[in-house]
GROMACS .gro file of N, CA and C in nm:
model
  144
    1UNK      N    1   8.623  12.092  -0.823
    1UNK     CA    2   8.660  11.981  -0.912
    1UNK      C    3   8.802  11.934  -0.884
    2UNK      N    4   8.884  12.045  -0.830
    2UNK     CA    5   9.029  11.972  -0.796
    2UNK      C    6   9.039  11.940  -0.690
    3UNK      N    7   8.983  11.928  -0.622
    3UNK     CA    8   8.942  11.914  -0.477
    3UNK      C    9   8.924  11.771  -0.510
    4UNK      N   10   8.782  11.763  -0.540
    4UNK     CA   11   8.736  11.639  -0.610
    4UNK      C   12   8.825  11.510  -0.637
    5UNK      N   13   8.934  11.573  -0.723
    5UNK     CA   14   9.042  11.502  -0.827
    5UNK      C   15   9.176  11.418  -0.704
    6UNK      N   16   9.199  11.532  -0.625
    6UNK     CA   17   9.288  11.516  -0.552
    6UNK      C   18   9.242  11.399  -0.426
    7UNK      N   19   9.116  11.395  -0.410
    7UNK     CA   20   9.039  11.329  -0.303
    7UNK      C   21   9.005  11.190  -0.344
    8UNK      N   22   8.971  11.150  -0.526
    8UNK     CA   23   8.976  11.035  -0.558
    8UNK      C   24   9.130  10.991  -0.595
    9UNK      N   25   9.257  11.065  -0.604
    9UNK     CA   26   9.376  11.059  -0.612
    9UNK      C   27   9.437  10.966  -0.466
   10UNK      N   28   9.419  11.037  -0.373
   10UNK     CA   29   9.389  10.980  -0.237
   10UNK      C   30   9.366  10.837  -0.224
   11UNK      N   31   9.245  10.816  -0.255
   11UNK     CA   32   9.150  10.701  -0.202
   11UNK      C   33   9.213  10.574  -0.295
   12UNK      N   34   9.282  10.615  -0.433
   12UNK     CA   35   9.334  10.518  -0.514
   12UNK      C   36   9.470  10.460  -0.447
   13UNK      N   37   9.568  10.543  -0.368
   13UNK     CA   38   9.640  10.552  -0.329
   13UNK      C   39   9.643  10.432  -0.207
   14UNK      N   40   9.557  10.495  -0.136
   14UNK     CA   41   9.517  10.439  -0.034
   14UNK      C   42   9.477  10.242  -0.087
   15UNK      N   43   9.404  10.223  -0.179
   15UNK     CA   44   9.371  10.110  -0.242
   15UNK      C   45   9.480  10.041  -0.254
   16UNK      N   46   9.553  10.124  -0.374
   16UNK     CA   47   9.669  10.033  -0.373
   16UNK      C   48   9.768   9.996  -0.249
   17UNK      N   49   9.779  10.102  -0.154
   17UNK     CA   50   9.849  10.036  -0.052
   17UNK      C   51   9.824   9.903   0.017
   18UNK      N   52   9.671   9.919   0.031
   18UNK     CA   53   9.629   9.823   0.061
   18UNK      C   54   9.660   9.658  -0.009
   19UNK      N   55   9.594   9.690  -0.123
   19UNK     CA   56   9.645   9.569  -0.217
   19UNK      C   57   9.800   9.533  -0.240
   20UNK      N   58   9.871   9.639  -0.148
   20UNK     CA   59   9.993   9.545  -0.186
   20UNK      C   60   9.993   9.494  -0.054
   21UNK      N   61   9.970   9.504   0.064
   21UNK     CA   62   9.991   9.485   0.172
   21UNK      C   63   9.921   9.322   0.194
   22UNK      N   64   9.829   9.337   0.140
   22UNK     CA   65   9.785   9.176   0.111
   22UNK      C   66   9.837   9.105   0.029
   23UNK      N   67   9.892   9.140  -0.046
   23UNK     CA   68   9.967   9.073  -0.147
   23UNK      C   69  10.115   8.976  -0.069
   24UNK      N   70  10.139   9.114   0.018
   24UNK     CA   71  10.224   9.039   0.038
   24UNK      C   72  10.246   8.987   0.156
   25UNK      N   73  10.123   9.010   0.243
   25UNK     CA   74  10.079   8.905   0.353
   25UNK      C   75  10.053   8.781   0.308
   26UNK      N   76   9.991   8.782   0.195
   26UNK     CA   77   9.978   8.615   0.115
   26UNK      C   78  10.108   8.541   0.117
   27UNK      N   79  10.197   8.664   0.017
   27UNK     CA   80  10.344   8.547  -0.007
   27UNK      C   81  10.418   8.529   0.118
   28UNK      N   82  10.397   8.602   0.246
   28UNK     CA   83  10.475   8.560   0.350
   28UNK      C   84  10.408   8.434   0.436
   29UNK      N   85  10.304   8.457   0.464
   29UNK     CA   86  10.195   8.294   0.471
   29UNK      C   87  10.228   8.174   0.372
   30UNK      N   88  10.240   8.245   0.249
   30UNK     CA   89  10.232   8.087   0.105
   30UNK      C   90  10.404   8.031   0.161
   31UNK      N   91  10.478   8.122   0.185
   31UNK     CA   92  10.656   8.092   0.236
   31UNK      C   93  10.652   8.032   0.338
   32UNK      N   94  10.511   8.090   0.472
   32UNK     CA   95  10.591   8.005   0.614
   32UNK      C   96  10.515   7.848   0.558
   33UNK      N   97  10.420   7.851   0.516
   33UNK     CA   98  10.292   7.747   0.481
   33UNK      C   99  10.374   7.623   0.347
   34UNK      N  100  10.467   7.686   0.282
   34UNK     CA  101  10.517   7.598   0.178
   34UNK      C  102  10.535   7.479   0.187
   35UNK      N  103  10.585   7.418   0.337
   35UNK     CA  104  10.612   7.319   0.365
   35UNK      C  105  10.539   7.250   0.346
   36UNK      N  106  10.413   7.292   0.471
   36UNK     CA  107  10.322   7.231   0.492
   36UNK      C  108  10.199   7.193   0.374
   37UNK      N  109  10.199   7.293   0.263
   37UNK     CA  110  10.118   7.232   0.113
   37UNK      C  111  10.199   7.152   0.036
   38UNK      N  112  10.360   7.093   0.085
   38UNK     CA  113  10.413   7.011  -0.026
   38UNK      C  114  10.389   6.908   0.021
   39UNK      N  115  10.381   6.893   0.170
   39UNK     CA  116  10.269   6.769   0.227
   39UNK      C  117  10.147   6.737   0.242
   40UNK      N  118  10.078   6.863   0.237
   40UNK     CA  119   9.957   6.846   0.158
   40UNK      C  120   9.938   6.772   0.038
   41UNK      N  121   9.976   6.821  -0.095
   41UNK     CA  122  10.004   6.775  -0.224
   41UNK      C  123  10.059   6.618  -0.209
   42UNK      N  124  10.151   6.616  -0.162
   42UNK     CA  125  10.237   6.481  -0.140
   42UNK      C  126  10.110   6.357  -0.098
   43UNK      N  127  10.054   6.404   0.057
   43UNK     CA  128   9.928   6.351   0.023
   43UNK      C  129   9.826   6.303  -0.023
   44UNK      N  130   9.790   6.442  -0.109
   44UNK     CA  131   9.680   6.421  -0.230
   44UNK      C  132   9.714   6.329  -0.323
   45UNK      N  133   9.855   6.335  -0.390
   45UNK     CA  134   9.920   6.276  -0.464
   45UNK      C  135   9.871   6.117  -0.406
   46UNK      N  136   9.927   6.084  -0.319
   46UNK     CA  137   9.891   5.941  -0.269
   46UNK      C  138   9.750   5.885  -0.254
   47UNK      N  139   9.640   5.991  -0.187
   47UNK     CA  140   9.536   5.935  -0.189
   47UNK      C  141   9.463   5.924  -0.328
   48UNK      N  142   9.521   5.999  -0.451
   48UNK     CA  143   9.415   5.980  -0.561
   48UNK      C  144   9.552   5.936  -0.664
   0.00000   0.00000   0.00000
């Protein structure tokens, strides 16, 4: 059972690393990309 405990302890661990690692692959993409969605928007803005 502690075996057990320590092994889903692990795997949560592991999760969250993950989820931050995307997290913050997003905000470094949404930063290089910022530009380019305020001309997006700017865009949109104009066509509607």
């Amino acid at each position: 059972m502690q075996s057990m405990q320590s092994v889903i302890d692990c795997e949560s661990t592991q999760v969250v690393k993950i989820v931050v690692n995307s997290f913050l692959l997003i905000v470094i993409l949404f930063a290089r990309s910022c530009r380019l969605l305020k001309k997006i928007l700017v865009f949109v803005n104009f066509s509607f």
